[in-house]
PDB file of C-alpha atoms in Angstrom:
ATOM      1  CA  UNK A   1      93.253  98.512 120.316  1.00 46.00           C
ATOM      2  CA  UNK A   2      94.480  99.171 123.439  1.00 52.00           C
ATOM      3  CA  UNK A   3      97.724 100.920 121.998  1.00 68.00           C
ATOM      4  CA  UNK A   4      95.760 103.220 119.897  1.00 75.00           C
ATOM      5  CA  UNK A   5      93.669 104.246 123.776  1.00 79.00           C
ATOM      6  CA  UNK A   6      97.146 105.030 124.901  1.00 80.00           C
ATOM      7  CA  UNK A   7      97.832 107.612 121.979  1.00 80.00           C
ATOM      8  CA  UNK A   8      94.275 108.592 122.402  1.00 80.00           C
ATOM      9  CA  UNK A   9      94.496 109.423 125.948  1.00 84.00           C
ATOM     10  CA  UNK A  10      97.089 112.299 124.901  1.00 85.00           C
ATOM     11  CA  UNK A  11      95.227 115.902 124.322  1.00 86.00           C
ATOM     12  CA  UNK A  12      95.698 116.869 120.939  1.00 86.00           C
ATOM     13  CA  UNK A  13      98.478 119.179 121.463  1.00 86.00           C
ATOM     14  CA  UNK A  14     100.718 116.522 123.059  1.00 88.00           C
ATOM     15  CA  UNK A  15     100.008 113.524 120.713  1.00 88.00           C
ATOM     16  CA  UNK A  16     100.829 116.249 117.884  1.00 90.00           C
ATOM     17  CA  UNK A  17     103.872 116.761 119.720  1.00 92.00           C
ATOM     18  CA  UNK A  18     104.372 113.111 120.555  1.00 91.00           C
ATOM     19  CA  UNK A  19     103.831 112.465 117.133  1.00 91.00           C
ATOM     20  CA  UNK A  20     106.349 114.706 116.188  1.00 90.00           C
ATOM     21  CA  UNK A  21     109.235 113.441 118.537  1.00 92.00           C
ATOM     22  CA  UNK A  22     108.157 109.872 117.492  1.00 92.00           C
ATOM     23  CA  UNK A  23     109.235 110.931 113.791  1.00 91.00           C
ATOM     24  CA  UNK A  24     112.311 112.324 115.197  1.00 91.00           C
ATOM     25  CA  UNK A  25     113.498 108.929 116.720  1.00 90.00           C
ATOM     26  CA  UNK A  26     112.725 107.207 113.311  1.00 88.00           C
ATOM     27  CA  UNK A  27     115.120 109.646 111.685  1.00 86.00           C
ATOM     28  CA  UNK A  28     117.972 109.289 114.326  1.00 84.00           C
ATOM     29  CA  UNK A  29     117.723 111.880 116.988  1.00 86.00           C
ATOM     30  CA  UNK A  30     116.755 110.358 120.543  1.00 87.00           C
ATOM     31  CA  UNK A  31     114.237 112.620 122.691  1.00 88.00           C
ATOM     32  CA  UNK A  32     114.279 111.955 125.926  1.00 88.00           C
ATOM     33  CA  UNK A  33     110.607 109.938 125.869  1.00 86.00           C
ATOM     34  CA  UNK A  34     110.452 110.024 129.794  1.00 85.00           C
ATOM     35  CA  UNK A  35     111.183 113.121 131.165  1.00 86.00           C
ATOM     36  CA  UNK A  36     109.163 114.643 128.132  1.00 88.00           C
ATOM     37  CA  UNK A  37     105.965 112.294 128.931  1.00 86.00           C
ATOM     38  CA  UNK A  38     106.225 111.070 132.078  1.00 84.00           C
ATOM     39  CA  UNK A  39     103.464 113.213 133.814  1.00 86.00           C
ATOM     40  CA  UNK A  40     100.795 112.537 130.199  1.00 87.00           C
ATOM     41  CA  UNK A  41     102.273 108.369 130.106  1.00 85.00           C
ATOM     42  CA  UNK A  42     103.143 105.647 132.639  1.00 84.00           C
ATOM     43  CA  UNK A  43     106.474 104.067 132.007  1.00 81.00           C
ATOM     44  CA  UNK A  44     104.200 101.192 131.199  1.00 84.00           C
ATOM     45  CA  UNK A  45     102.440 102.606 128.693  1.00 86.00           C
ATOM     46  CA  UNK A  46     104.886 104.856 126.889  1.00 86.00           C
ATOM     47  CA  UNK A  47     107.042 102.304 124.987  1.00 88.00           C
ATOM     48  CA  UNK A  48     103.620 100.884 123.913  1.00 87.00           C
ATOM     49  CA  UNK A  49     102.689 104.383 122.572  1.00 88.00           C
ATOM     50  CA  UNK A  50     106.525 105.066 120.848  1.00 89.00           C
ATOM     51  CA  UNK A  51     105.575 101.592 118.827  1.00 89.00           C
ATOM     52  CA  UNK A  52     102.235 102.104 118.159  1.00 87.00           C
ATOM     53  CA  UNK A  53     103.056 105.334 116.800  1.00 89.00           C
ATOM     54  CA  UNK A  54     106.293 104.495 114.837  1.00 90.00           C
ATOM     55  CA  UNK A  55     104.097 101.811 113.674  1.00 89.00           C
ATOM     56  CA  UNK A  56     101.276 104.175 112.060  1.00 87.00           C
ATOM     57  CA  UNK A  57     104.333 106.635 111.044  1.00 89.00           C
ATOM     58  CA  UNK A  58     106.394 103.959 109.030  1.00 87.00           C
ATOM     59  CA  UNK A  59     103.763 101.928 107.598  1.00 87.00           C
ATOM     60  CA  UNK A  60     102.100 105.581 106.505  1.00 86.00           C
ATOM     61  CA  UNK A  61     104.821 106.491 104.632  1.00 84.00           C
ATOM     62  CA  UNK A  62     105.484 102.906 102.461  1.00 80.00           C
ATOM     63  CA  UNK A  63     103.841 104.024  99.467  1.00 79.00           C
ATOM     64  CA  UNK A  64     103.959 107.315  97.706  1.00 80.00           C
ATOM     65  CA  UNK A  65     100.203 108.663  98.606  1.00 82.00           C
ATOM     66  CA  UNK A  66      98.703 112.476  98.203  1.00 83.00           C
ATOM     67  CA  UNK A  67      97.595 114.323 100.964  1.00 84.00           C
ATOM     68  CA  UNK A  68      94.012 113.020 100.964  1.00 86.00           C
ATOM     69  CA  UNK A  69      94.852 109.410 100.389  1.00 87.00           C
ATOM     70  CA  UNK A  70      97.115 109.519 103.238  1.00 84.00           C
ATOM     71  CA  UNK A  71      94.372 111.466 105.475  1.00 84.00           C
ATOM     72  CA  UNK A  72      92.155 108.427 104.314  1.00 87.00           C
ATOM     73  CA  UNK A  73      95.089 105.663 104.725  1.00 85.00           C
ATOM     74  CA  UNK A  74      95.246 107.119 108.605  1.00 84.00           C
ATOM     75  CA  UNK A  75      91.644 107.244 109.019  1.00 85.00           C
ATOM     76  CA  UNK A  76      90.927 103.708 108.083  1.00 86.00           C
ATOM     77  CA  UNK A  77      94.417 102.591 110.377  1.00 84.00           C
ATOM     78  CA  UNK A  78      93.052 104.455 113.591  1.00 82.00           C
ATOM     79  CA  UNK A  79      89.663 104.975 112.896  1.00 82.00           C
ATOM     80  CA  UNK A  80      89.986 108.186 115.259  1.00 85.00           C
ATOM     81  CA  UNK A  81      89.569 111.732 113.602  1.00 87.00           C
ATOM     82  CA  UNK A  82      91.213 112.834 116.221  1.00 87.00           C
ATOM     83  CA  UNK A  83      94.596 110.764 115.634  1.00 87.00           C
ATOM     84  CA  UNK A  84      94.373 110.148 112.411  1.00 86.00           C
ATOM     85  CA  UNK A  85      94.541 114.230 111.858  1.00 89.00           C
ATOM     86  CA  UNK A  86      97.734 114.543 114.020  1.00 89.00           C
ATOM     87  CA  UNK A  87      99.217 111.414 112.253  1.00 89.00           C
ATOM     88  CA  UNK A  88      98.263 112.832 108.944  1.00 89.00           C
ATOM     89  CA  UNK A  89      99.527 116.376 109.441  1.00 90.00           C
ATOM     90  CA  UNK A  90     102.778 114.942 110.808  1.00 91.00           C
ATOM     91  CA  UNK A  91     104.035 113.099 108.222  1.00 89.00           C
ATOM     92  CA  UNK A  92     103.137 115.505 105.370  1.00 89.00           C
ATOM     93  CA  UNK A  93     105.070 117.906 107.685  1.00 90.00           C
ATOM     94  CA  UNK A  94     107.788 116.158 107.393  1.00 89.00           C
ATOM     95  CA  UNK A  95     107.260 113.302 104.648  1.00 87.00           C
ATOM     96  CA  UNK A  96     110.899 114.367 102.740  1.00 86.00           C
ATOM     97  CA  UNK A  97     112.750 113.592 105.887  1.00 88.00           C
ATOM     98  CA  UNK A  98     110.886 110.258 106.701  1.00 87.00           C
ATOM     99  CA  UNK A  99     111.407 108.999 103.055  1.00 84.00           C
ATOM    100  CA  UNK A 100     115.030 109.960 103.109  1.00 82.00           C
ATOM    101  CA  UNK A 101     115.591 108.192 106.037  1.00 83.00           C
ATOM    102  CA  UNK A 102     114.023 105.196 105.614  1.00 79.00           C
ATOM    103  CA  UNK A 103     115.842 104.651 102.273  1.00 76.00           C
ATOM    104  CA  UNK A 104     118.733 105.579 103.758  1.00 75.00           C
ATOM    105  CA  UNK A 105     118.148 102.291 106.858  1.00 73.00           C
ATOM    106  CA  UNK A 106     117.216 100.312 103.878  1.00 70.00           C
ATOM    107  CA  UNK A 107     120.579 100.725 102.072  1.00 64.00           C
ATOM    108  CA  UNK A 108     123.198 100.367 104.807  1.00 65.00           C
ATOM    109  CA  UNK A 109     123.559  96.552 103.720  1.00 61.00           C
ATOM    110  CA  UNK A 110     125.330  98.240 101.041  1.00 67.00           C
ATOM    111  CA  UNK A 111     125.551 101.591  99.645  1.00 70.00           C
ATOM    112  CA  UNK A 112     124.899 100.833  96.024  1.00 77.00           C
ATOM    113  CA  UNK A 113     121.363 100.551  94.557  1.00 78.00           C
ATOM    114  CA  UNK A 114     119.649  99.733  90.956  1.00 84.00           C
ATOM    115  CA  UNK A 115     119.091 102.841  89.318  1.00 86.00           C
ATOM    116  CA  UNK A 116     117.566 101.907  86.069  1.00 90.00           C
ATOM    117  CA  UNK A 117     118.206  99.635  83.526  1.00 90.00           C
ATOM    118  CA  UNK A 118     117.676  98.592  80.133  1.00 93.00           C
ATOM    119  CA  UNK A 119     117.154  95.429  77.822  1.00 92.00           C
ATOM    120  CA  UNK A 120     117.778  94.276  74.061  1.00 91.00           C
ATOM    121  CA  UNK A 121     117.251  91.210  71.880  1.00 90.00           C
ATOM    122  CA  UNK A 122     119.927  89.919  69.225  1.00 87.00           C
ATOM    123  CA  UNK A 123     120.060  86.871  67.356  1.00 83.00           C
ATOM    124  CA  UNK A 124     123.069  85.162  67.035  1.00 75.00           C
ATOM    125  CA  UNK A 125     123.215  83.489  63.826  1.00 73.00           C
ATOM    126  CA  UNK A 126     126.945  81.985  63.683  1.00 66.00           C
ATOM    127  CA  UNK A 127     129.373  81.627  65.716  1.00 63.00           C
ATOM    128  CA  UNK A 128     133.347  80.361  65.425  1.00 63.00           C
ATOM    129  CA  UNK A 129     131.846  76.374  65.661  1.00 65.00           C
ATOM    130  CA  UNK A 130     128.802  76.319  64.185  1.00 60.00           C
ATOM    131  CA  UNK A 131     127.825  78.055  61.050  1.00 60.00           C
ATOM    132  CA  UNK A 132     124.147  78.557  62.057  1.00 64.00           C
ATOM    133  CA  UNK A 133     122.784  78.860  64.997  1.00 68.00           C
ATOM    134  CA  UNK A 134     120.003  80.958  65.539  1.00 73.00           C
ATOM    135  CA  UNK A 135     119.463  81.882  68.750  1.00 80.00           C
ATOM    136  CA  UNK A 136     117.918  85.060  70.521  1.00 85.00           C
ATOM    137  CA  UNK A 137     120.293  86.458  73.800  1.00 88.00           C
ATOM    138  CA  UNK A 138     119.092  89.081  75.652  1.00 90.00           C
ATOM    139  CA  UNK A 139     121.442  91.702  76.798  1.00 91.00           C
ATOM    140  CA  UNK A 140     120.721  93.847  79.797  1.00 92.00           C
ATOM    141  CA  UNK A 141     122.208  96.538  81.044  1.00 92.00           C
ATOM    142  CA  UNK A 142     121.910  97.504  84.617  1.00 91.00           C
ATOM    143  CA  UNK A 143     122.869 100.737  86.227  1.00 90.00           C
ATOM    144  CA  UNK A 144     124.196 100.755  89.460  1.00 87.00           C
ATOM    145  CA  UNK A 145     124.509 104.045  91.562  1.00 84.00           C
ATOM    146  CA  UNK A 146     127.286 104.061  94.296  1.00 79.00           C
ATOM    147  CA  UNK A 147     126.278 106.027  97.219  1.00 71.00           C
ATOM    148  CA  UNK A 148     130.111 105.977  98.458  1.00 67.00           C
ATOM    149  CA  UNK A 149     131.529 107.476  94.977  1.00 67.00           C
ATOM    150  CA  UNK A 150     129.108 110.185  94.552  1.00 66.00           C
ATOM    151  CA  UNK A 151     131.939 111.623  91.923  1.00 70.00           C
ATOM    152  CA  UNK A 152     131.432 108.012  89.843  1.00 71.00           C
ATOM    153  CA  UNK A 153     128.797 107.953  87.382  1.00 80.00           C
ATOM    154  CA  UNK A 154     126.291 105.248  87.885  1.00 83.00           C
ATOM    155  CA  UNK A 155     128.223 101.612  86.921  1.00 86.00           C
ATOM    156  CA  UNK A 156     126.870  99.931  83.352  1.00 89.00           C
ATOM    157  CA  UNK A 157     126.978  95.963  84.629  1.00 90.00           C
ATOM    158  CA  UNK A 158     125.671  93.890  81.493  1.00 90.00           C
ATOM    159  CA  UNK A 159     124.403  90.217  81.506  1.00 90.00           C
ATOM    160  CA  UNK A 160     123.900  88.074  78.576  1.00 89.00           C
ATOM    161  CA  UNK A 161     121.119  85.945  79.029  1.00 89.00           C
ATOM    162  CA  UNK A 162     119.891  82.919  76.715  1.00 87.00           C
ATOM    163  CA  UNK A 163     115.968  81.806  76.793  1.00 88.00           C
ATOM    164  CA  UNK A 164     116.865  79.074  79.744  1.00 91.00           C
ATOM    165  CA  UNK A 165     118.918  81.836  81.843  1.00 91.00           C
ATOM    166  CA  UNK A 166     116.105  84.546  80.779  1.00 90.00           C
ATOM    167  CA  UNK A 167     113.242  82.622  82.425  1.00 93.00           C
ATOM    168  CA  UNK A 168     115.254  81.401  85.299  1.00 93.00           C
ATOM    169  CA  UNK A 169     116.508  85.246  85.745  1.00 91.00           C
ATOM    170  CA  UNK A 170     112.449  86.378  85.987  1.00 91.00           C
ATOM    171  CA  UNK A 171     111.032  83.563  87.672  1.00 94.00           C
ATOM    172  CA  UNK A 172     113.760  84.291  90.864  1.00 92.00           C
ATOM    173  CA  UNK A 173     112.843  88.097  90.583  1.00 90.00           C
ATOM    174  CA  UNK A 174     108.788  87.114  90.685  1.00 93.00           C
ATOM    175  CA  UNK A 175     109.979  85.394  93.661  1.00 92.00           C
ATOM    176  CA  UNK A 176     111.974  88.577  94.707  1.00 88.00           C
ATOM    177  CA  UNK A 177     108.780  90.513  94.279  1.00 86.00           C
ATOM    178  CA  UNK A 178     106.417  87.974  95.824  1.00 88.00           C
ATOM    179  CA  UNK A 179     108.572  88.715  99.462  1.00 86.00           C
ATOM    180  CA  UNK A 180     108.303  92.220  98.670  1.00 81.00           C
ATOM    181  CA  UNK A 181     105.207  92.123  98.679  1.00 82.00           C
ATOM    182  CA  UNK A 182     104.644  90.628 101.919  1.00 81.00           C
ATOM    183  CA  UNK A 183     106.401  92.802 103.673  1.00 75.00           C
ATOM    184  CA  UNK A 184     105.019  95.879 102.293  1.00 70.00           C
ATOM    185  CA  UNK A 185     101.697  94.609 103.294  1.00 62.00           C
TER     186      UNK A 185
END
């Protein structure tokens, strides 16, 4: 609580503006926090304030929300009309950038990404050793988008799976999911 007094104690004007430069330091540039703040924000209490309100800016902008749901989101996360107004107006302001941003610190691991993918069933009946066989495969097909051959077309990778390697394939991407999850939240 005592992070969101130290974003309250800015007149609307400035945490608008604060708000602003915050955004700007997610997406790269670097303001100059302390010559810009140093008469509203001790040097104490101005790194508190940058995290608190990166904080409320990143976690804002997780999940796809309309204007009022994000208004609401804000409202509930500050429970001042006062911030939750600046933080709101902010981030629609500039929502495009944020997004693009943030997926763009999420893929430099790598700079290819899942872009769809699809799935079949065939039954394989025979094969050069047995005669009869019966048994369903699943084929799918991913799509992978390189960000570093934007001249490429997205890459077809296919995987063959039987039943054993099918369930083992979604039980590790429940598991994939389940950390997801956590995070998000």
């Amino acid at each position: 609580m005592a992070t969101m007094q130290t974003l309250l104690s800015l007149d609307e004007s400035t945490l608008e503006q604060f708000l602003h430069h915050v955004i700007d330091d997610i997406c790269g540039r670097r303001p100059a926090f302390l010559s810009l703040y140093r008469s509203k924000l001790s040097a104490f209490d101005l790194p508190i304030a940058i995290k608190a309100a990166g904080d409320l800016v990143r976690k804002s902008i997780r999940t796809e929300r309309t204007k009022d749901e994000l208004r609401d989101f804000c409202q509930t996360e500050t429970d001042s009309p006062l911030l939750s107004a600046a933080l709101t107006a902010a981030v629609v302001a500039r929502q495009d950038e944020l997004k693009s941003r943030m997926i763009e610190n999420a893929t430099k691991l790598t700079s290819s990404w899942l872009s769809d993918f699809d799935w079949s069933i065939q039954m394989v009946v025979a094969s050069d050793k047995l005669s009869s066989i019966r048994q369903p495969l699943c084929l799918i097909t991913l799509y992978v988008h390189h960000n570093n051959r934007p001249d490429v077309q997205d890459e077809q990778v296919v995987i063959e799976c039987d039943r054993e390697h099918l369930s083992q394939l979604i039980e590790n991407l429940e598991k994939i999911d389940t950390v997801l999850q956590r995070i998000r939240t």
